[in-house]
Amino acid sequence: IYLEKWTGSAWVQVGTPAQLSSSNKMQFNGYAVYGIVSGYYYRARTVHWVSHNGVYEQGERVTNTILAK
């Protein structure tokens, strides 16, 4: 899980990515804790992958943005 902050021109990574893992599950729940600064927009980005019988696939999901108050 990556937390990203909008600088006004680009999304920048905040802190160190949280490494969450789970094997053989269709759905996975987990969480990470980050510090944020009021007045900025943030979003979370997840990168996930699967390898099966020599085939590797990777995907990415991005949340909606939220304004920290």
Coordinates of N, CA, C and O in Angstrom, one line a residue:
I1 N 0.9 -1.2 0.0 CA 0.0 0.0 0.0 C 0.9 1.2 0.0 O 1.8 1.3 0.8
Y2 N 0.6 2.1 -0.9 CA 1.4 3.4 -1.0 C 0.4 4.5 -0.7 O -0.7 4.5 -1.1
L3 N 0.8 5.4 0.2 CA 0.1 6.7 0.4 C 0.7 7.7 -0.4 O 1.9 7.9 -0.4
E4 N -0.1 8.5 -1.2 CA 0.4 9.5 -2.0 C -0.3 10.9 -1.7 O -1.5 10.9 -1.4
K5 N 0.5 11.9 -1.8 CA 0.0 13.3 -1.5 C 0.1 14.1 -2.8 O 1.1 14.0 -3.5
W6 N -0.9 14.9 -3.1 CA -0.9 15.8 -4.2 C -0.2 17.1 -3.9 O -0.5 17.8 -3.0
T7 N 0.8 17.4 -4.7 CA 1.6 18.6 -4.4 C 1.1 19.8 -5.2 O 1.6 20.9 -5.0
G8 N 0.1 19.6 -6.0 CA -0.4 20.7 -6.9 C 0.0 20.5 -8.3 O -0.5 21.0 -9.3
S9 N 1.0 19.6 -8.5 CA 1.4 19.3 -9.9 C 1.7 17.8 -10.1 O 1.8 17.3 -11.2
A10 N 1.9 17.0 -9.0 CA 2.2 15.6 -9.1 C 1.8 14.9 -7.8 O 1.7 15.5 -6.7
W11 N 1.6 13.6 -7.9 CA 1.4 12.7 -6.7 C 2.8 12.3 -6.3 O 3.6 11.8 -7.1
V12 N 3.1 12.5 -5.0 CA 4.3 12.0 -4.4 C 4.1 11.0 -3.3 O 3.1 11.1 -2.6
Q13 N 5.0 10.0 -3.2 CA 4.8 9.0 -2.2 C 5.1 9.6 -0.8 O 6.1 10.3 -0.6
V14 N 4.3 9.2 0.2 CA 4.5 9.6 1.6 C 5.0 8.4 2.3 O 4.4 7.4 2.4
G15 N 6.1 8.6 3.0 CA 6.7 7.5 3.8 C 7.1 6.3 3.0 O 7.2 6.3 1.8
T16 N 7.2 5.2 3.8 CA 7.6 3.9 3.2 C 6.4 3.1 2.9 O 5.4 3.0 3.7
P17 N 6.3 2.4 1.7 CA 5.1 1.6 1.4 C 4.9 0.5 2.5 O 5.9 -0.1 3.0
A18 N 3.7 0.2 2.8 CA 3.4 -0.9 3.7 C 3.3 -2.2 2.9 O 2.7 -2.2 1.9
Q19 N 4.0 -3.2 3.4 CA 4.1 -4.5 2.7 C 3.1 -5.4 3.4 O 3.3 -5.8 4.5
L20 N 2.0 -5.7 2.7 CA 1.0 -6.6 3.2 C 0.9 -7.8 2.3 O 1.0 -7.6 1.1
S21 N 0.8 -8.9 2.8 CA 0.7 -10.1 1.9 C -0.3 -11.1 2.5 O -0.5 -11.2 3.6
S22 N -0.8 -11.9 1.5 CA -1.7 -13.0 1.8 C -1.6 -13.9 0.7 O -1.6 -13.5 -0.5
S23 N -1.7 -15.2 0.9 CA -1.6 -16.2 -0.1 C -3.0 -16.9 -0.4 O -3.7 -17.1 0.6
N24 N -3.2 -17.1 -1.6 CA -4.4 -18.0 -2.0 C -5.7 -17.4 -1.5 O -6.6 -18.2 -1.1
K25 N -5.9 -16.1 -1.6 CA -7.2 -15.5 -1.3 C -7.7 -14.7 -2.4 O -7.0 -14.0 -3.1
M26 N -9.0 -14.7 -2.6 CA -9.7 -13.9 -3.6 C -9.8 -12.5 -3.1 O -9.8 -11.6 -3.9
Q27 N -9.9 -12.3 -1.8 CA -10.0 -11.0 -1.2 C -9.1 -10.9 -0.1 O -8.8 -11.9 0.6
F28 N -8.5 -9.7 0.2 CA -7.6 -9.5 1.2 C -7.9 -8.2 2.0 O -8.2 -7.2 1.3
N29 N -7.9 -8.3 3.3 CA -8.1 -7.1 4.1 C -6.9 -6.8 4.9 O -6.3 -7.7 5.4
G30 N -6.5 -5.6 5.0 CA -5.4 -5.2 5.8 C -5.3 -3.7 6.0 O -6.2 -3.0 5.5
Y31 N -4.4 -3.2 6.7 CA -4.3 -1.7 6.9 C -2.9 -1.3 7.1 O -2.0 -2.1 7.4
A32 N -2.7 0.0 6.9 CA -1.4 0.6 7.2 C -1.7 2.0 7.9 O -2.7 2.6 7.7
V33 N -0.7 2.5 8.7 CA -0.9 3.7 9.4 C 0.2 4.7 8.9 O 1.4 4.4 8.8
Y34 N -0.3 5.9 8.5 CA 0.6 6.9 8.0 C 0.3 8.2 8.7 O -0.9 8.5 9.0
G35 N 1.3 9.1 8.8 CA 1.0 10.5 9.2 C 0.7 11.4 8.0 O 1.3 11.2 7.0
I36 N -0.2 12.3 8.2 CA -0.6 13.2 7.1 C -0.6 14.6 7.6 O -0.5 14.9 8.8
V37 N -0.6 15.6 6.6 CA -0.6 17.0 6.9 C -2.0 17.6 6.4 O -2.4 17.3 5.3
S38 N -2.6 18.3 7.3 CA -3.9 19.0 7.0 C -3.7 19.9 5.8 O -2.7 20.6 5.6
G39 N -4.8 19.9 4.9 CA -4.8 20.8 3.8 C -4.3 20.2 2.5 O -4.4 20.8 1.4
Y40 N -3.9 19.0 2.5 CA -3.4 18.3 1.3 C -4.4 17.2 0.9 O -5.1 16.6 1.7
Y41 N -4.4 16.9 -0.4 CA -5.2 15.8 -0.9 C -4.3 14.5 -0.9 O -3.1 14.6 -1.2
Y42 N -4.9 13.4 -0.5 CA -4.2 12.1 -0.4 C -5.0 11.1 -1.2 O -6.2 11.2 -1.4
R43 N -4.3 10.0 -1.6 CA -4.9 8.8 -2.1 C -4.1 7.6 -1.7 O -2.9 7.8 -1.4
A44 N -4.7 6.5 -1.8 CA -3.9 5.2 -1.6 C -3.8 4.5 -2.9 O -4.7 4.5 -3.7
R45 N -2.7 3.9 -3.1 CA -2.4 3.1 -4.3 C -1.9 1.7 -3.9 O -1.0 1.6 -3.0
T46 N -2.6 0.7 -4.4 CA -2.1 -0.7 -4.1 C -1.6 -1.3 -5.4 O -2.1 -1.1 -6.5
V47 N -0.6 -2.1 -5.2 CA 0.0 -2.9 -6.3 C -0.1 -4.4 -5.9 O 0.2 -4.7 -4.8
H48 N -0.7 -5.2 -6.7 CA -0.9 -6.6 -6.4 C -0.4 -7.5 -7.6 O -0.4 -7.0 -8.7
W49 N -0.1 -8.7 -7.3 CA 0.4 -9.6 -8.3 C 0.1 -11.0 -8.0 O -0.2 -11.4 -6.9
V50 N 0.1 -11.8 -9.1 CA -0.1 -13.3 -8.9 C 0.8 -14.0 -9.9 O 1.1 -13.5 -11.0
S51 N 1.2 -15.1 -9.5 CA 2.0 -16.0 -10.3 C 1.5 -17.4 -10.3 O 1.3 -17.9 -9.2
H52 N 1.1 -18.0 -11.4 CA 0.5 -19.3 -11.4 C 1.0 -20.0 -12.7 O 0.8 -19.5 -13.8
N53 N 1.6 -21.2 -12.5 CA 2.0 -22.0 -13.6 C 2.9 -21.2 -14.6 O 2.8 -21.3 -15.8
G54 N 3.8 -20.4 -14.0 CA 4.8 -19.7 -14.9 C 4.2 -18.4 -15.5 O 4.9 -17.7 -16.2
V55 N 2.9 -18.1 -15.2 CA 2.3 -16.8 -15.7 C 2.3 -15.8 -14.6 O 1.7 -16.1 -13.5
Y56 N 2.9 -14.6 -14.8 CA 2.9 -13.6 -13.8 C 2.0 -12.4 -14.3 O 2.1 -12.0 -15.4
E57 N 1.2 -12.0 -13.4 CA 0.3 -10.8 -13.7 C 0.4 -9.8 -12.5 O 0.5 -10.2 -11.4
Q58 N 0.4 -8.5 -12.9 CA 0.5 -7.5 -11.9 C -0.6 -6.5 -12.2 O -0.9 -6.2 -13.3
G59 N -1.2 -5.9 -11.1 CA -2.2 -4.9 -11.3 C -2.1 -3.8 -10.3 O -1.3 -3.9 -9.4
E60 N -2.9 -2.8 -10.4 CA -2.8 -1.6 -9.6 C -4.2 -1.0 -9.4 O -5.0 -1.0 -10.3
R61 N -4.5 -0.6 -8.2 CA -5.8 0.1 -7.9 C -5.4 1.4 -7.2 O -4.5 1.4 -6.3
V62 N -6.2 2.4 -7.5 CA -6.0 3.7 -6.8 C -7.4 4.2 -6.2 O -8.4 4.0 -6.9
T63 N -7.4 4.6 -5.0 CA -8.6 5.1 -4.4 C -9.0 6.5 -4.9 O -8.2 7.2 -5.5
N64 N -10.1 6.9 -4.5 CA -10.5 8.3 -4.7 C -9.6 9.2 -3.8 O -9.1 8.7 -2.8
T65 N -9.6 10.5 -4.1 CA -8.8 11.4 -3.3 C -9.6 11.9 -2.1 O -10.8 12.0 -2.2
I66 N -8.9 12.2 -1.0 CA -9.6 12.8 0.1 C -8.8 14.0 0.6 O -7.5 14.0 0.4
L67 N -9.4 15.0 1.1 CA -8.8 16.2 1.6 C -8.6 16.0 3.1 O -9.6 15.8 3.8
A68 N -7.4 16.1 3.6 CA -7.1 16.0 5.0 C -7.5 17.4 5.7 O -7.0 18.4 5.2
K69 N -8.3 17.3 6.7 CA -8.7 18.6 7.4 C -8.1 18.6 8.8 O -7.8 17.7 9.4

